[in-house]
């Protein structure tokens, strides 16, 4: 008899604790999220891109350095929108930059275009890059095309 009384007391206590725990859990207020603050834009431009966006001479830029830039006293340039090509070369043809847009010509900011870039920095030397570029800056006359991963930039006249 005594063990059944102890068992009933223990069962009653367990049920009472369960009921109290359940009541407390259900009645807890939900956390109130904080009010959203103003959205602050994060500038994610690399130092090379910031530097490239400030250039004023047409040409090819790699990792913050100018490889070939157009100078009207010693260079010529040619553009062919039908063939989607753009070329800068020194008068003695020892330095050149030849761009073939393999897709539609870029026109406005955020346009993406794949380019085949051929350049030579001295006679007999030739390098080829195939890269996807994005228009990061524009004026009525020029486009600044950039690839962040390879840190390659082209400042070119609009075709």
mmCIF file of C-alpha atoms in Angstrom, residues 18-125:
data_model
loop_
_atom_site.group_PDB
_atom_site.id
_atom_site.type_symbol
_atom_site.label_atom_id
_atom_site.label_comp_id
_atom_site.label_asym_id
_atom_site.label_seq_id
_atom_site.Cartn_x
_atom_site.Cartn_y
_atom_site.Cartn_z
ATOM 1 C CA UNK A 18 5.042 19.082 -16.548
ATOM 2 C CA UNK A 19 1.963 21.310 -16.457
ATOM 3 C CA UNK A 20 3.918 24.198 -14.892
ATOM 4 C CA UNK A 21 6.793 23.787 -17.399
ATOM 5 C CA UNK A 22 4.412 23.682 -20.342
ATOM 6 C CA UNK A 23 2.554 26.769 -19.095
ATOM 7 C CA UNK A 24 5.802 28.682 -18.649
ATOM 8 C CA UNK A 25 7.087 27.674 -22.091
ATOM 9 C CA UNK A 26 3.891 28.720 -23.854
ATOM 10 C CA UNK A 27 3.549 32.004 -21.997
ATOM 11 C CA UNK A 28 7.113 33.275 -22.688
ATOM 12 C CA UNK A 29 7.055 36.363 -24.900
ATOM 13 C CA UNK A 30 8.659 36.093 -28.325
ATOM 14 C CA UNK A 31 11.807 38.191 -28.860
ATOM 15 C CA UNK A 32 11.191 41.541 -30.544
ATOM 16 C CA UNK A 33 13.567 42.096 -33.482
ATOM 17 C CA UNK A 34 15.346 45.460 -33.573
ATOM 18 C CA UNK A 35 14.132 48.137 -35.945
ATOM 19 C CA UNK A 36 16.023 48.041 -39.257
ATOM 20 C CA UNK A 37 18.523 50.848 -39.613
ATOM 21 C CA UNK A 38 19.529 52.683 -42.764
ATOM 22 C CA UNK A 39 21.213 50.578 -45.446
ATOM 23 C CA UNK A 40 24.800 51.674 -45.862
ATOM 24 C CA UNK A 41 26.257 50.754 -49.254
ATOM 25 C CA UNK A 42 29.564 48.917 -49.128
ATOM 26 C CA UNK A 43 32.165 49.962 -51.690
ATOM 27 C CA UNK A 44 33.582 46.727 -53.068
ATOM 28 C CA UNK A 45 35.834 48.223 -55.725
ATOM 29 C CA UNK A 46 39.433 47.100 -55.666
ATOM 30 C CA UNK A 47 42.188 49.709 -55.549
ATOM 31 C CA UNK A 48 43.130 48.710 -59.119
ATOM 32 C CA UNK A 49 39.594 49.387 -60.348
ATOM 33 C CA UNK A 50 39.424 52.743 -58.587
ATOM 34 C CA UNK A 51 42.771 53.635 -60.159
ATOM 35 C CA UNK A 52 41.591 52.422 -63.590
ATOM 36 C CA UNK A 53 38.373 54.461 -63.427
ATOM 37 C CA UNK A 54 40.485 57.600 -63.042
ATOM 38 C CA UNK A 55 42.573 57.076 -66.220
ATOM 39 C CA UNK A 56 42.121 59.509 -69.100
ATOM 40 C CA UNK A 57 44.106 57.807 -71.879
ATOM 41 C CA UNK A 58 42.795 55.096 -74.158
ATOM 42 C CA UNK A 59 44.594 51.827 -73.783
ATOM 43 C CA UNK A 60 45.160 48.582 -71.924
ATOM 44 C CA UNK A 61 45.675 48.472 -68.164
ATOM 45 C CA UNK A 62 46.716 45.426 -66.158
ATOM 46 C CA UNK A 63 46.834 45.221 -62.358
ATOM 47 C CA UNK A 64 46.965 48.985 -61.965
ATOM 48 C CA UNK A 65 49.686 49.484 -64.567
ATOM 49 C CA UNK A 66 49.383 50.992 -68.043
ATOM 50 C CA UNK A 67 50.609 48.541 -70.684
ATOM 51 C CA UNK A 68 49.708 50.457 -73.856
ATOM 52 C CA UNK A 69 48.187 53.910 -74.066
ATOM 53 C CA UNK A 70 47.224 55.918 -77.089
ATOM 54 C CA UNK A 71 49.290 59.038 -77.755
ATOM 55 C CA UNK A 72 48.334 60.952 -80.889
ATOM 56 C CA UNK A 73 51.952 61.997 -81.536
ATOM 57 C CA UNK A 74 53.287 58.446 -81.859
ATOM 58 C CA UNK A 75 50.264 56.197 -82.336
ATOM 59 C CA UNK A 76 47.427 55.514 -84.737
ATOM 60 C CA UNK A 77 44.032 54.062 -83.967
ATOM 61 C CA UNK A 78 41.351 52.392 -86.021
ATOM 62 C CA UNK A 79 37.870 51.133 -85.223
ATOM 63 C CA UNK A 80 35.495 48.991 -87.246
ATOM 64 C CA UNK A 81 32.026 48.562 -85.700
ATOM 65 C CA UNK A 82 30.939 46.089 -88.409
ATOM 66 C CA UNK A 83 33.860 43.753 -87.631
ATOM 67 C CA UNK A 84 33.659 44.703 -83.918
ATOM 68 C CA UNK A 85 37.378 45.565 -83.791
ATOM 69 C CA UNK A 86 39.397 48.347 -82.223
ATOM 70 C CA UNK A 87 43.139 48.862 -82.694
ATOM 71 C CA UNK A 88 45.855 51.127 -81.348
ATOM 72 C CA UNK A 89 49.403 50.836 -82.705
ATOM 73 C CA UNK A 90 52.614 52.794 -82.547
ATOM 74 C CA UNK A 91 53.734 54.467 -85.774
ATOM 75 C CA UNK A 92 56.627 51.982 -86.089
ATOM 76 C CA UNK A 93 54.203 49.115 -85.267
ATOM 77 C CA UNK A 94 56.408 47.830 -82.451
ATOM 78 C CA UNK A 95 53.579 48.281 -79.904
ATOM 79 C CA UNK A 96 49.972 47.466 -80.583
ATOM 80 C CA UNK A 97 46.632 46.669 -79.003
ATOM 81 C CA UNK A 98 44.008 44.845 -81.050
ATOM 82 C CA UNK A 99 40.553 44.152 -79.560
ATOM 83 C CA UNK A 100 37.950 41.860 -81.080
ATOM 84 C CA UNK A 101 34.548 42.017 -79.401
ATOM 85 C CA UNK A 102 33.293 38.436 -79.760
ATOM 86 C CA UNK A 103 29.740 39.424 -78.831
ATOM 87 C CA UNK A 104 27.584 42.496 -79.340
ATOM 88 C CA UNK A 105 29.351 45.806 -78.830
ATOM 89 C CA UNK A 106 29.092 47.269 -75.325
ATOM 90 C CA UNK A 107 27.037 50.449 -75.135
ATOM 91 C CA UNK A 108 26.042 51.356 -71.580
ATOM 92 C CA UNK A 109 27.192 50.856 -68.026
ATOM 93 C CA UNK A 110 26.885 47.273 -66.724
ATOM 94 C CA UNK A 111 26.959 45.793 -70.260
ATOM 95 C CA UNK A 112 29.132 42.674 -70.356
ATOM 96 C CA UNK A 113 31.175 41.682 -73.369
ATOM 97 C CA UNK A 114 33.716 38.992 -74.120
ATOM 98 C CA UNK A 115 36.848 40.283 -75.834
ATOM 99 C CA UNK A 116 39.801 38.703 -77.530
ATOM 100 C CA UNK A 117 42.698 41.047 -76.787
ATOM 101 C CA UNK A 118 45.990 40.814 -78.673
ATOM 102 C CA UNK A 119 48.844 43.098 -77.693
ATOM 103 C CA UNK A 120 52.555 43.483 -78.213
ATOM 104 C CA UNK A 121 54.900 45.661 -76.174
ATOM 105 C CA UNK A 122 57.944 45.259 -78.431
ATOM 106 C CA UNK A 123 58.689 44.028 -81.945
ATOM 107 C CA UNK A 124 58.161 40.279 -82.322
ATOM 108 C CA UNK A 125 56.268 39.920 -79.031
#
